[in-house]
Amino acid sequence: MDMETRDAPPQPARRNFLKKASAVLIGAVTGLVPAISGLIVFLDPLRRKSQDNDAVLVASLSSLPEDGVPRKFSVVADHTDAWNRMPRVPVGAVYLRRLGDKQVQAFNVICPHAGCFVDYVPARKSYHCPCHNSSFAADGRIADPKSPSPRGLDELPIEIRNENEIWVRFQNFRAGVKEKIPA
Ligand code: FES
């Protein structure tokens, strides 16, 4: 290669190629920003849904009888469906049962057989489902082996906060199956 070729300025074709490549790169980066924002908005309901089973304040310890007889309470919480967030709506109900000074057991009121609401029958000290006669002991287990329910009542985790508040991690579960699968 002689000196003249080495020191020659870049050819116009090469300059054009670099210009076009930069334009494509800038265009791609600029296009990615709205695409990523759109993806975040699209996924947002899914993110919010994952917060749905945060614990909610349901009752006070002092509102439960100390003899262990269950009491029914509504669960009121923020509810998120596919695209909307609705504040403070009834999302279900639970039976709360005091087991000790600071110990409480919580059951979803929905029968695991086919989704009816169970009733607590004090005379029998058990829960009864009026739809197909499943019966459950006070501790949630199936009481009558002829019960069609495939599992006992669905127990829910609770926390006692500020000495007297019962917070429940409310959740519904799939009906008609032996396993406790979140619905
Ligand atoms: S729904 Fe409760 S026994 Fe069928």
GROMACS .gro file of C-alpha atoms and ligand atoms in nm:
model
  187
    1MET     CA    1   0.000   0.000   0.000
    2ASP     CA    2   0.152   0.342  -0.091
    3MET     CA    3   0.135   0.653   0.130
    4GLU     CA    4  -0.132   0.809  -0.090
    5THR     CA    5  -0.385   0.523  -0.029
    6ARG     CA    6  -0.324   0.508   0.353
    7ASP     CA    7  -0.390   0.881   0.409
    8ALA     CA    8  -0.693   0.899   0.181
    9PRO     CA    9  -1.020   1.027   0.350
   10PRO     CA   10  -1.305   0.766   0.406
   11GLN     CA   11  -1.501   0.682   0.097
   12PRO     CA   12  -1.855   0.832   0.067
   13ALA     CA   13  -2.009   0.478   0.055
   14ARG     CA   14  -1.850   0.388   0.391
   15ARG     CA   15  -1.967   0.716   0.547
   16ASN     CA   16  -2.322   0.647   0.425
   17PHE     CA   17  -2.315   0.300   0.574
   18LEU     CA   18  -2.206   0.434   0.917
   19LYS     CA   19  -2.479   0.700   0.906
   20LYS     CA   20  -2.746   0.441   0.824
   21ALA     CA   21  -2.622   0.201   1.093
   22SER     CA   22  -2.636   0.480   1.357
   23ALA     CA   23  -2.988   0.574   1.249
   24VAL     CA   24  -3.104   0.212   1.279
   25LEU     CA   25  -2.945   0.181   1.624
   26ILE     CA   26  -3.103   0.504   1.754
   27GLY     CA   27  -3.439   0.400   1.609
   28ALA     CA   28  -3.419   0.062   1.781
   29VAL     CA   29  -3.332   0.214   2.120
   30THR     CA   30  -3.607   0.478   2.090
   31GLY     CA   31  -3.860   0.210   1.997
   32LEU     CA   32  -3.764  -0.007   2.296
   33VAL     CA   33  -3.862   0.255   2.557
   34PRO     CA   34  -4.238   0.258   2.479
   35ALA     CA   35  -4.230  -0.118   2.424
   36ILE     CA   36  -4.084  -0.175   2.774
   37SER     CA   37  -4.331   0.076   2.928
   38GLY     CA   38  -4.617  -0.106   2.756
   39LEU     CA   39  -4.494  -0.439   2.890
   40ILE     CA   40  -4.479  -0.300   3.245
   41VAL     CA   41  -4.839  -0.171   3.217
   42PHE     CA   42  -4.948  -0.503   3.067
   43LEU     CA   43  -4.793  -0.699   3.351
   44ASP     CA   44  -4.911  -0.458   3.621
   45PRO     CA   45  -5.238  -0.642   3.703
   46LEU     CA   46  -5.038  -0.958   3.751
   47ARG     CA   47  -4.809  -0.777   3.992
   48ARG     CA   48  -5.108  -0.635   4.179
   49LYS     CA   49  -5.278  -0.975   4.187
   50SER     CA   50  -4.982  -1.120   4.370
   51GLN     CA   51  -5.049  -0.870   4.651
   52ASP     CA   52  -5.412  -0.985   4.682
   53ASN     CA   53  -5.356  -1.234   4.957
   54ASP     CA   54  -5.180  -0.996   5.191
   55ALA     CA   55  -5.306  -1.031   5.546
   56VAL     CA   56  -5.623  -0.835   5.627
   57LEU     CA   57  -5.755  -0.727   5.964
   58VAL     CA   58  -6.067  -0.936   6.031
   59ALA     CA   59  -6.154  -0.912   6.400
   60SER     CA   60  -6.022  -0.853   6.748
   61LEU     CA   61  -5.918  -1.129   6.989
   62SER     CA   62  -6.160  -0.994   7.245
   63SER     CA   63  -6.452  -1.055   7.007
   64LEU     CA   64  -6.395  -1.433   7.019
   65PRO     CA   65  -6.540  -1.646   7.298
   66GLU     CA   66  -6.272  -1.808   7.510
   67ASP     CA   67  -6.445  -2.148   7.506
   68GLY     CA   68  -6.336  -2.213   7.144
   69VAL     CA   69  -6.679  -2.177   6.981
   70PRO     CA   70  -6.615  -2.045   6.627
   71ARG     CA   71  -6.755  -1.715   6.507
   72LYS     CA   72  -6.809  -1.609   6.150
   73PHE     CA   73  -6.663  -1.284   6.012
   74SER     CA   74  -6.671  -1.117   5.673
   75VAL     CA   75  -6.339  -1.047   5.508
   76VAL     CA   76  -6.323  -0.701   5.356
   77ALA     CA   77  -6.020  -0.623   5.144
   78ASP     CA   78  -5.898  -0.448   4.833
   79HIS     CA   79  -5.983  -0.670   4.539
   80THR     CA   80  -5.802  -0.684   4.207
   81ASP     CA   81  -5.944  -0.848   3.899
   82ALA     CA   82  -5.775  -0.852   3.559
   83TRP     CA   83  -5.757  -0.473   3.520
   84ASN     CA   84  -5.933  -0.304   3.813
   85ARG     CA   85  -5.852  -0.250   4.175
   86MET     CA   86  -6.157  -0.210   4.401
   87PRO     CA   87  -6.091  -0.085   4.753
   88ARG     CA   88  -6.262  -0.235   5.059
   89VAL     CA   89  -6.507  -0.488   4.916
   90PRO     CA   90  -6.628  -0.813   5.078
   91VAL     CA   91  -6.410  -1.091   4.935
   92GLY     CA   92  -6.529  -1.381   5.150
   93ALA     CA   93  -6.582  -1.496   5.505
   94VAL     CA   94  -6.401  -1.697   5.768
   95TYR     CA   95  -6.473  -1.882   6.090
   96LEU     CA   96  -6.236  -1.784   6.370
   97ARG     CA   97  -6.190  -2.005   6.669
   98ARG     CA   98  -5.992  -1.922   6.979
   99LEU     CA   99  -5.760  -2.198   7.094
  100GLY     CA  100  -5.567  -2.019   7.366
  101ASP     CA  101  -5.459  -1.684   7.500
  102LYS     CA  102  -5.308  -1.567   7.170
  103GLN     CA  103  -5.389  -1.866   6.952
  104VAL     CA  104  -5.659  -1.855   6.686
  105GLN     CA  105  -5.758  -2.094   6.408
  106ALA     CA  106  -5.916  -1.961   6.086
  107PHE     CA  107  -6.116  -2.151   5.823
  108ASN     CA  108  -6.253  -2.035   5.493
  109VAL     CA  109  -6.633  -2.079   5.512
  110ILE     CA  110  -6.645  -2.232   5.164
  111CYS     CA  111  -6.706  -2.606   5.153
  112PRO     CA  112  -6.422  -2.780   4.960
  113HIS     CA  113  -6.674  -3.011   4.791
  114ALA     CA  114  -6.852  -2.771   4.557
  115GLY     CA  115  -6.828  -2.423   4.705
  116CYS     CA  116  -7.137  -2.381   4.930
  117PHE     CA  117  -7.102  -2.201   5.263
  118VAL     CA  118  -7.077  -2.421   5.572
  119ASP     CA  119  -7.264  -2.340   5.894
  120TYR     CA  120  -7.138  -2.398   6.244
  121VAL     CA  121  -7.394  -2.598   6.444
  122PRO     CA  122  -7.329  -2.540   6.816
  123ALA     CA  123  -7.549  -2.834   6.924
  124ARG     CA  124  -7.328  -3.073   6.724
  125LYS     CA  125  -7.006  -2.878   6.781
  126SER     CA  126  -6.931  -2.916   6.413
  127TYR     CA  127  -6.969  -2.748   6.075
  128HIS     CA  128  -7.236  -2.866   5.835
  129CYS     CA  129  -7.267  -2.803   5.464
  130PRO     CA  130  -7.634  -2.776   5.363
  131CYS     CA  131  -7.573  -2.861   4.996
  132HIS     CA  132  -7.468  -3.228   5.012
  133ASN     CA  133  -7.434  -3.290   5.386
  134SER     CA  134  -7.061  -3.280   5.441
  135SER     CA  135  -6.975  -3.235   5.805
  136PHE     CA  136  -6.654  -3.111   5.960
  137ALA     CA  137  -6.531  -3.121   6.319
  138ALA     CA  138  -6.450  -2.798   6.503
  139ASP     CA  139  -6.084  -2.843   6.406
  140GLY     CA  140  -6.179  -2.852   6.036
  141ARG     CA  141  -6.130  -3.224   5.973
  142ILE     CA  142  -6.399  -3.431   5.800
  143ALA     CA  143  -6.629  -3.553   6.077
  144ASP     CA  144  -6.854  -3.796   5.891
  145PRO     CA  145  -6.673  -4.036   5.655
  146LYS     CA  146  -6.979  -4.027   5.426
  147SER     CA  147  -6.916  -3.657   5.359
  148PRO     CA  148  -6.860  -3.601   4.988
  149SER     CA  149  -6.601  -3.331   5.054
  150PRO     CA  150  -6.260  -3.450   4.933
  151ARG     CA  151  -6.076  -3.267   5.214
  152GLY     CA  152  -6.131  -3.088   5.543
  153LEU     CA  153  -6.206  -2.718   5.571
  154ASP     CA  154  -5.936  -2.491   5.432
  155GLU     CA  155  -5.735  -2.347   5.717
  156LEU     CA  156  -5.588  -1.999   5.664
  157PRO     CA  157  -5.274  -1.851   5.821
  158ILE     CA  158  -5.333  -1.582   6.081
  159GLU     CA  159  -5.119  -1.332   6.272
  160ILE     CA  160  -5.196  -1.153   6.596
  161ARG     CA  161  -5.080  -0.793   6.572
  162ASN     CA  162  -5.085  -0.517   6.834
  163GLU     CA  163  -5.187  -0.768   7.104
  164ASN     CA  164  -5.553  -0.783   6.999
  165GLU     CA  165  -5.586  -0.774   6.619
  166ILE     CA  166  -5.646  -1.090   6.416
  167TRP     CA  167  -5.503  -1.061   6.065
  168VAL     CA  168  -5.589  -1.335   5.817
  169ARG     CA  169  -5.414  -1.424   5.493
  170PHE     CA  170  -5.736  -1.485   5.305
  171GLN     CA  171  -5.737  -1.724   5.012
  172ASN     CA  172  -5.988  -1.935   4.819
  173PHE     CA  173  -5.899  -2.286   4.709
  174ARG     CA  174  -6.009  -2.511   4.426
  175ALA     CA  175  -6.322  -2.713   4.509
  176GLY     CA  176  -6.370  -3.083   4.436
  177VAL     CA  177  -6.007  -3.195   4.466
  178LYS     CA  178  -5.817  -3.362   4.751
  179GLU     CA  179  -5.526  -3.119   4.739
  180LYS     CA  180  -5.548  -2.763   4.870
  181ILE     CA  181  -5.474  -2.570   4.552
  182PRO     CA  182  -5.510  -2.187   4.550
  183ALA     CA  183  -5.794  -2.080   4.319
  184FES     S1  184  -7.084  -2.827   4.854
  184FES    FE1  185  -7.061  -2.887   5.057
  184FES     S2  186  -7.110  -3.093   5.055
  184FES    FE2  187  -7.129  -3.036   4.850
   0.00000   0.00000   0.00000
